[in-house]
């Protein structure tokens, strides 16, 4: 596995002080959210989630918890790209909303460690509404005077880029990571792939700096 495609827990280990990470409890599922194959009855969705859990060891596409980063306590939001492409569904939104609320209640900075292909198509419009939820949490956290420092991994596209990435106070990116609203499958056929890299986003002013993986903890 490349540095850009580290698992959620591996990237947490990159930035957190040793043995300092404590996972936040996942919020309880909402009543009526457990219907077979999700809100659209998308055939095979339950089986896909089961395979993702078995493959990654995670229950959802994001792992949220607290840790210290060179002694500074923070809330970390680490995406697991191996879980359905790190996509955002309703349960992802539940976890992110709960983690942001915890950060505000305890006056902690928020560090999204993003690797996502965007909204989860198997949940349709419900998945798109998670972006609104996340954007609201980001705004509330900014109004509370708490910093948000995003680390963009490979890839960071779709709503994950538009909310957690572009919405952060400081946006850092791993070298050559694919970053942009349009993923590789939905770009124009003549699009220049170098325009969707970490380096290009820094050059355009959409991200602040490219940081090598071994430097992440110190820079944070």
PDB file of C-alpha atoms in Angstrom:
ATOM      1  CA  UNK A   1       0.000   0.000   0.000  1.00  0.00           C
ATOM      2  CA  UNK A   2       1.370   3.412  -0.952  1.00  0.00           C
ATOM      3  CA  UNK A   3       1.717   6.314   1.469  1.00  0.00           C
ATOM      4  CA  UNK A   4      -1.175   8.049  -0.294  1.00  0.00           C
ATOM      5  CA  UNK A   5      -3.474   5.050   0.179  1.00  0.00           C
ATOM      6  CA  UNK A   6      -2.817   4.260   3.818  1.00  0.00           C
ATOM      7  CA  UNK A   7      -5.764   2.936   5.799  1.00  0.00           C
ATOM      8  CA  UNK A   8      -7.616   5.263   8.154  1.00  0.00           C
ATOM      9  CA  UNK A   9      -5.865   3.877  11.219  1.00  0.00           C
ATOM     10  CA  UNK A  10      -2.463   3.889   9.538  1.00  0.00           C
ATOM     11  CA  UNK A  11      -2.760   7.571   8.693  1.00  0.00           C
ATOM     12  CA  UNK A  12      -3.905   8.283  12.249  1.00  0.00           C
ATOM     13  CA  UNK A  13      -0.720   6.580  13.436  1.00  0.00           C
ATOM     14  CA  UNK A  14       1.235   8.910  11.133  1.00  0.00           C
ATOM     15  CA  UNK A  15      -0.030  12.058  12.819  1.00  0.00           C
ATOM     16  CA  UNK A  16      -0.991  11.077  16.377  1.00  0.00           C
ATOM     17  CA  UNK A  17       1.395  10.694  19.272  1.00  0.00           C
ATOM     18  CA  UNK A  18       1.979   7.054  20.151  1.00  0.00           C
ATOM     19  CA  UNK A  19      -0.946   5.323  21.886  1.00  0.00           C
ATOM     20  CA  UNK A  20      -2.872   8.607  22.179  1.00  0.00           C
ATOM     21  CA  UNK A  21      -5.781   7.837  19.840  1.00  0.00           C
ATOM     22  CA  UNK A  22      -9.153   7.059  21.423  1.00  0.00           C
ATOM     23  CA  UNK A  23     -12.032   6.326  19.083  1.00  0.00           C
ATOM     24  CA  UNK A  24     -15.283   8.169  19.716  1.00  0.00           C
ATOM     25  CA  UNK A  25     -18.380   5.989  20.098  1.00  0.00           C
ATOM     26  CA  UNK A  26     -20.489   5.747  16.960  1.00  0.00           C
ATOM     27  CA  UNK A  27     -23.891   7.433  17.366  1.00  0.00           C
ATOM     28  CA  UNK A  28     -26.921   5.163  17.498  1.00  0.00           C
ATOM     29  CA  UNK A  29     -28.626   4.436  14.197  1.00  0.00           C
ATOM     30  CA  UNK A  30     -31.784   6.449  13.551  1.00  0.00           C
ATOM     31  CA  UNK A  31     -35.126   4.703  13.708  1.00  0.00           C
ATOM     32  CA  UNK A  32     -36.073   3.309  10.310  1.00  0.00           C
ATOM     33  CA  UNK A  33     -32.556   3.549   8.870  1.00  0.00           C
ATOM     34  CA  UNK A  34     -31.960  -0.193   8.747  1.00  0.00           C
ATOM     35  CA  UNK A  35     -34.160  -1.175   5.818  1.00  0.00           C
ATOM     36  CA  UNK A  36     -32.685  -3.817   3.484  1.00  0.00           C
ATOM     37  CA  UNK A  37     -30.221  -2.447   0.927  1.00  0.00           C
ATOM     38  CA  UNK A  38     -30.581   1.123   2.175  1.00  0.00           C
ATOM     39  CA  UNK A  39     -33.079   3.910   1.429  1.00  0.00           C
ATOM     40  CA  UNK A  40     -33.224   3.125  -2.304  1.00  0.00           C
ATOM     41  CA  UNK A  41     -33.378  -0.659  -1.887  1.00  0.00           C
ATOM     42  CA  UNK A  42     -30.244  -0.711  -4.058  1.00  0.00           C
ATOM     43  CA  UNK A  43     -29.773  -4.379  -4.868  1.00  0.00           C
ATOM     44  CA  UNK A  44     -26.592  -5.764  -3.289  1.00  0.00           C
ATOM     45  CA  UNK A  45     -25.876  -2.703  -1.103  1.00  0.00           C
ATOM     46  CA  UNK A  46     -25.994  -4.690   2.137  1.00  0.00           C
ATOM     47  CA  UNK A  47     -23.640  -7.290   0.646  1.00  0.00           C
ATOM     48  CA  UNK A  48     -21.243  -4.544  -0.499  1.00  0.00           C
ATOM     49  CA  UNK A  49     -21.152  -3.073   3.005  1.00  0.00           C
ATOM     50  CA  UNK A  50     -20.538  -6.498   4.498  1.00  0.00           C
ATOM     51  CA  UNK A  51     -17.592  -7.072   2.159  1.00  0.00           C
ATOM     52  CA  UNK A  52     -16.233  -3.619   3.001  1.00  0.00           C
ATOM     53  CA  UNK A  53     -16.422  -4.384   6.730  1.00  0.00           C
ATOM     54  CA  UNK A  54     -14.653  -7.702   6.240  1.00  0.00           C
ATOM     55  CA  UNK A  55     -11.959  -6.180   4.013  1.00  0.00           C
ATOM     56  CA  UNK A  56     -11.168  -3.138   6.170  1.00  0.00           C
ATOM     57  CA  UNK A  57     -12.222  -4.138   9.667  1.00  0.00           C
ATOM     58  CA  UNK A  58     -14.229  -0.901   9.884  1.00  0.00           C
ATOM     59  CA  UNK A  59     -17.961  -0.393  10.353  1.00  0.00           C
ATOM     60  CA  UNK A  60     -18.096   2.755   8.217  1.00  0.00           C
ATOM     61  CA  UNK A  61     -16.039   4.875   5.840  1.00  0.00           C
ATOM     62  CA  UNK A  62     -14.757   7.226   8.552  1.00  0.00           C
ATOM     63  CA  UNK A  63     -13.021   6.666  11.890  1.00  0.00           C
ATOM     64  CA  UNK A  64     -13.435   9.497  14.402  1.00  0.00           C
ATOM     65  CA  UNK A  65     -11.561   9.961  17.639  1.00  0.00           C
ATOM     66  CA  UNK A  66      -9.335  12.129  19.796  1.00  0.00           C
ATOM     67  CA  UNK A  67      -5.553  12.105  19.950  1.00  0.00           C
ATOM     68  CA  UNK A  68      -2.633  14.343  20.765  1.00  0.00           C
ATOM     69  CA  UNK A  69      -0.410  15.668  17.982  1.00  0.00           C
ATOM     70  CA  UNK A  70       2.934  16.544  19.534  1.00  0.00           C
ATOM     71  CA  UNK A  71       1.075  17.201  22.774  1.00  0.00           C
ATOM     72  CA  UNK A  72      -1.890  19.142  21.347  1.00  0.00           C
ATOM     73  CA  UNK A  73      -5.208  17.346  21.733  1.00  0.00           C
ATOM     74  CA  UNK A  74      -7.457  17.291  18.655  1.00  0.00           C
ATOM     75  CA  UNK A  75     -10.370  15.472  17.047  1.00  0.00           C
ATOM     76  CA  UNK A  76      -9.252  13.381  14.055  1.00  0.00           C
ATOM     77  CA  UNK A  77     -11.629  12.400  11.237  1.00  0.00           C
ATOM     78  CA  UNK A  78      -9.867   9.671   9.250  1.00  0.00           C
ATOM     79  CA  UNK A  79     -11.473   8.340   6.071  1.00  0.00           C
ATOM     80  CA  UNK A  80     -11.110   4.695   5.076  1.00  0.00           C
ATOM     81  CA  UNK A  81     -10.960   4.652   1.277  1.00  0.00           C
ATOM     82  CA  UNK A  82     -11.145   0.852   1.280  1.00  0.00           C
ATOM     83  CA  UNK A  83     -14.702   1.114   2.613  1.00  0.00           C
ATOM     84  CA  UNK A  84     -16.773   1.821  -0.516  1.00  0.00           C
ATOM     85  CA  UNK A  85     -14.286   4.391  -1.738  1.00  0.00           C
ATOM     86  CA  UNK A  86     -14.465   6.426   1.458  1.00  0.00           C
ATOM     87  CA  UNK A  87     -17.916   7.542   0.318  1.00  0.00           C
ATOM     88  CA  UNK A  88     -20.268   9.623   2.431  1.00  0.00           C
ATOM     89  CA  UNK A  89     -23.560   8.032   3.379  1.00  0.00           C
ATOM     90  CA  UNK A  90     -26.008   8.739   6.181  1.00  0.00           C
ATOM     91  CA  UNK A  91     -24.020   6.813   8.800  1.00  0.00           C
ATOM     92  CA  UNK A  92     -20.853   8.651   7.720  1.00  0.00           C
ATOM     93  CA  UNK A  93     -22.694  11.919   8.245  1.00  0.00           C
ATOM     94  CA  UNK A  94     -23.874  10.784  11.677  1.00  0.00           C
ATOM     95  CA  UNK A  95     -20.300  10.096  12.753  1.00  0.00           C
ATOM     96  CA  UNK A  96     -18.930  13.352  11.379  1.00  0.00           C
ATOM     97  CA  UNK A  97     -21.698  15.438  12.937  1.00  0.00           C
ATOM     98  CA  UNK A  98     -21.180  13.772  16.318  1.00  0.00           C
ATOM     99  CA  UNK A  99     -17.392  14.266  16.161  1.00  0.00           C
ATOM    100  CA  UNK A 100     -17.705  17.959  15.312  1.00  0.00           C
ATOM    101  CA  UNK A 101     -20.148  18.441  18.184  1.00  0.00           C
ATOM    102  CA  UNK A 102     -17.685  16.726  20.526  1.00  0.00           C
ATOM    103  CA  UNK A 103     -14.896  19.029  19.340  1.00  0.00           C
ATOM    104  CA  UNK A 104     -16.957  22.123  20.082  1.00  0.00           C
ATOM    105  CA  UNK A 105     -18.086  20.822  23.476  1.00  0.00           C
ATOM    106  CA  UNK A 106     -14.467  20.152  24.488  1.00  0.00           C
ATOM    107  CA  UNK A 107     -12.888  23.130  22.676  1.00  0.00           C
ATOM    108  CA  UNK A 108     -10.700  20.980  20.420  1.00  0.00           C
ATOM    109  CA  UNK A 109      -9.359  21.624  16.901  1.00  0.00           C
ATOM    110  CA  UNK A 110     -10.594  19.342  14.116  1.00  0.00           C
ATOM    111  CA  UNK A 111      -8.257  17.516  11.718  1.00  0.00           C
ATOM    112  CA  UNK A 112     -10.005  15.805   8.772  1.00  0.00           C
ATOM    113  CA  UNK A 113      -7.729  13.196   7.135  1.00  0.00           C
ATOM    114  CA  UNK A 114      -9.629  12.955   3.877  1.00  0.00           C
ATOM    115  CA  UNK A 115      -9.617  10.205   1.239  1.00  0.00           C
ATOM    116  CA  UNK A 116     -12.965   9.916  -0.508  1.00  0.00           C
ATOM    117  CA  UNK A 117     -14.638   9.566  -3.859  1.00  0.00           C
ATOM    118  CA  UNK A 118     -17.603  11.668  -2.715  1.00  0.00           C
ATOM    119  CA  UNK A 119     -21.244  10.860  -1.994  1.00  0.00           C
ATOM    120  CA  UNK A 120     -22.431   7.248  -1.804  1.00  0.00           C
ATOM    121  CA  UNK A 121     -24.543   6.604  -4.893  1.00  0.00           C
ATOM    122  CA  UNK A 122     -26.407   3.686  -3.277  1.00  0.00           C
ATOM    123  CA  UNK A 123     -28.127   6.190  -0.964  1.00  0.00           C
ATOM    124  CA  UNK A 124     -29.094   8.694  -3.645  1.00  0.00           C
ATOM    125  CA  UNK A 125     -30.282  12.142  -2.545  1.00  0.00           C
ATOM    126  CA  UNK A 126     -29.940  11.156   1.107  1.00  0.00           C
ATOM    127  CA  UNK A 127     -26.182  10.864   0.573  1.00  0.00           C
ATOM    128  CA  UNK A 128     -26.027  14.331  -0.996  1.00  0.00           C
ATOM    129  CA  UNK A 129     -27.714  15.848   2.062  1.00  0.00           C
ATOM    130  CA  UNK A 130     -24.777  14.667   4.183  1.00  0.00           C
ATOM    131  CA  UNK A 131     -22.654  17.337   2.512  1.00  0.00           C
ATOM    132  CA  UNK A 132     -25.010  19.989   3.856  1.00  0.00           C
ATOM    133  CA  UNK A 133     -24.732  18.452   7.324  1.00  0.00           C
ATOM    134  CA  UNK A 134     -20.946  18.446   7.196  1.00  0.00           C
ATOM    135  CA  UNK A 135     -20.763  21.993   5.832  1.00  0.00           C
ATOM    136  CA  UNK A 136     -23.002  23.188   8.667  1.00  0.00           C
ATOM    137  CA  UNK A 137     -20.796  21.515  11.261  1.00  0.00           C
ATOM    138  CA  UNK A 138     -17.730  23.128   9.720  1.00  0.00           C
ATOM    139  CA  UNK A 139     -19.359  26.577   9.871  1.00  0.00           C
ATOM    140  CA  UNK A 140     -20.463  26.103  13.490  1.00  0.00           C
ATOM    141  CA  UNK A 141     -16.942  25.036  14.418  1.00  0.00           C
ATOM    142  CA  UNK A 142     -15.452  28.089  12.714  1.00  0.00           C
ATOM    143  CA  UNK A 143     -17.925  30.344  14.520  1.00  0.00           C
ATOM    144  CA  UNK A 144     -16.818  28.726  17.785  1.00  0.00           C
ATOM    145  CA  UNK A 145     -13.260  29.879  17.054  1.00  0.00           C
ATOM    146  CA  UNK A 146     -11.804  26.389  16.680  1.00  0.00           C
ATOM    147  CA  UNK A 147      -9.321  25.622  13.888  1.00  0.00           C
ATOM    148  CA  UNK A 148      -9.912  23.035  11.180  1.00  0.00           C
ATOM    149  CA  UNK A 149      -6.794  21.698   9.474  1.00  0.00           C
ATOM    150  CA  UNK A 150      -7.454  19.266   6.625  1.00  0.00           C
ATOM    151  CA  UNK A 151      -5.012  16.706   5.264  1.00  0.00           C
ATOM    152  CA  UNK A 152      -5.938  15.735   1.707  1.00  0.00           C
ATOM    153  CA  UNK A 153      -4.952  12.204   0.731  1.00  0.00           C
ATOM    154  CA  UNK A 154      -5.388  10.307  -2.523  1.00  0.00           C
ATOM    155  CA  UNK A 155      -8.039  10.772  -3.785  1.00  0.00           C
ATOM    156  CA  UNK A 156     -10.000  13.695  -2.363  1.00  0.00           C
ATOM    157  CA  UNK A 157     -12.876  14.403  -4.735  1.00  0.00           C
ATOM    158  CA  UNK A 158     -16.555  15.289  -4.811  1.00  0.00           C
ATOM    159  CA  UNK A 159     -18.311  16.563  -1.725  1.00  0.00           C
ATOM    160  CA  UNK A 160     -15.473  15.493   0.564  1.00  0.00           C
ATOM    161  CA  UNK A 161     -13.219  18.002  -1.180  1.00  0.00           C
ATOM    162  CA  UNK A 162     -15.914  20.691  -1.292  1.00  0.00           C
ATOM    163  CA  UNK A 163     -16.736  20.489   2.439  1.00  0.00           C
ATOM    164  CA  UNK A 164     -13.982  18.965   4.569  1.00  0.00           C
ATOM    165  CA  UNK A 165     -11.145  19.987   2.250  1.00  0.00           C
ATOM    166  CA  UNK A 166     -11.949  23.362   0.752  1.00  0.00           C
ATOM    167  CA  UNK A 167     -13.917  24.362   3.862  1.00  0.00           C
ATOM    168  CA  UNK A 168     -11.004  23.979   6.278  1.00  0.00           C
ATOM    169  CA  UNK A 169      -9.048  26.933   7.662  1.00  0.00           C
ATOM    170  CA  UNK A 170      -5.769  25.360   6.551  1.00  0.00           C
ATOM    171  CA  UNK A 171      -5.586  22.761   3.781  1.00  0.00           C
ATOM    172  CA  UNK A 172      -2.537  20.521   3.456  1.00  0.00           C
ATOM    173  CA  UNK A 173      -2.079  17.774   0.875  1.00  0.00           C
ATOM    174  CA  UNK A 174       0.087  14.732   0.313  1.00  0.00           C
ATOM    175  CA  UNK A 175       2.403  14.809  -2.734  1.00  0.00           C
ATOM    176  CA  UNK A 176       0.755  13.992  -6.090  1.00  0.00           C
ATOM    177  CA  UNK A 177      -2.590  13.204  -4.421  1.00  0.00           C
ATOM    178  CA  UNK A 178      -5.593  13.464  -6.768  1.00  0.00           C
ATOM    179  CA  UNK A 179      -7.652  16.444  -5.579  1.00  0.00           C
ATOM    180  CA  UNK A 180     -10.619  18.149  -7.209  1.00  0.00           C
ATOM    181  CA  UNK A 181     -14.385  18.147  -7.288  1.00  0.00           C
ATOM    182  CA  UNK A 182     -14.557  15.971 -10.414  1.00  0.00           C
ATOM    183  CA  UNK A 183     -13.207  12.452 -10.024  1.00  0.00           C
ATOM    184  CA  UNK A 184     -11.272  10.741 -12.802  1.00  0.00           C
ATOM    185  CA  UNK A 185     -14.376   8.947 -14.163  1.00  0.00           C
ATOM    186  CA  UNK A 186     -16.493  12.075 -14.646  1.00  0.00           C
ATOM    187  CA  UNK A 187     -13.999  14.571 -16.077  1.00  0.00           C
ATOM    188  CA  UNK A 188     -14.053  15.707 -19.714  1.00  0.00           C
ATOM    189  CA  UNK A 189     -12.054  13.291 -21.891  1.00  0.00           C
ATOM    190  CA  UNK A 190      -9.567  16.033 -22.767  1.00  0.00           C
ATOM    191  CA  UNK A 191      -9.027  17.175 -19.155  1.00  0.00           C
ATOM    192  CA  UNK A 192      -5.416  17.586 -18.081  1.00  0.00           C
ATOM    193  CA  UNK A 193      -4.887  15.120 -15.183  1.00  0.00           C
ATOM    194  CA  UNK A 194      -2.096  17.264 -13.738  1.00  0.00           C
ATOM    195  CA  UNK A 195      -4.686  19.968 -13.025  1.00  0.00           C
ATOM    196  CA  UNK A 196      -6.256  17.663 -10.439  1.00  0.00           C
ATOM    197  CA  UNK A 197      -3.178  17.117  -8.281  1.00  0.00           C
ATOM    198  CA  UNK A 198      -2.120  18.447  -4.888  1.00  0.00           C
ATOM    199  CA  UNK A 199       0.578  20.518  -6.532  1.00  0.00           C
ATOM    200  CA  UNK A 200      -1.877  22.118  -8.968  1.00  0.00           C
ATOM    201  CA  UNK A 201      -4.304  22.975  -6.167  1.00  0.00           C
ATOM    202  CA  UNK A 202      -1.527  24.689  -4.222  1.00  0.00           C
ATOM    203  CA  UNK A 203      -0.465  26.613  -7.333  1.00  0.00           C
ATOM    204  CA  UNK A 204      -4.086  27.724  -7.844  1.00  0.00           C
ATOM    205  CA  UNK A 205      -4.448  28.819  -4.222  1.00  0.00           C
ATOM    206  CA  UNK A 206      -7.055  26.174  -3.379  1.00  0.00           C
ATOM    207  CA  UNK A 207      -4.714  24.387  -0.941  1.00  0.00           C
ATOM    208  CA  UNK A 208      -1.992  25.812   1.271  1.00  0.00           C
ATOM    209  CA  UNK A 209       0.918  23.391   1.049  1.00  0.00           C
ATOM    210  CA  UNK A 210       2.097  19.962  -0.024  1.00  0.00           C
ATOM    211  CA  UNK A 211       3.500  18.051   2.937  1.00  0.00           C
ATOM    212  CA  UNK A 212       5.438  14.791   2.841  1.00  0.00           C
ATOM    213  CA  UNK A 213       3.935  12.006   4.975  1.00  0.00           C
ATOM    214  CA  UNK A 214       6.897  11.858   7.338  1.00  0.00           C
ATOM    215  CA  UNK A 215       6.481  15.576   8.070  1.00  0.00           C
ATOM    216  CA  UNK A 216       2.746  15.569   8.791  1.00  0.00           C
ATOM    217  CA  UNK A 217       2.907  15.363  12.582  1.00  0.00           C
ATOM    218  CA  UNK A 218       5.414  18.161  12.912  1.00  0.00           C
ATOM    219  CA  UNK A 219       3.638  20.444  10.450  1.00  0.00           C
ATOM    220  CA  UNK A 220       0.285  19.853  12.127  1.00  0.00           C
TER     221      UNK A 220
END
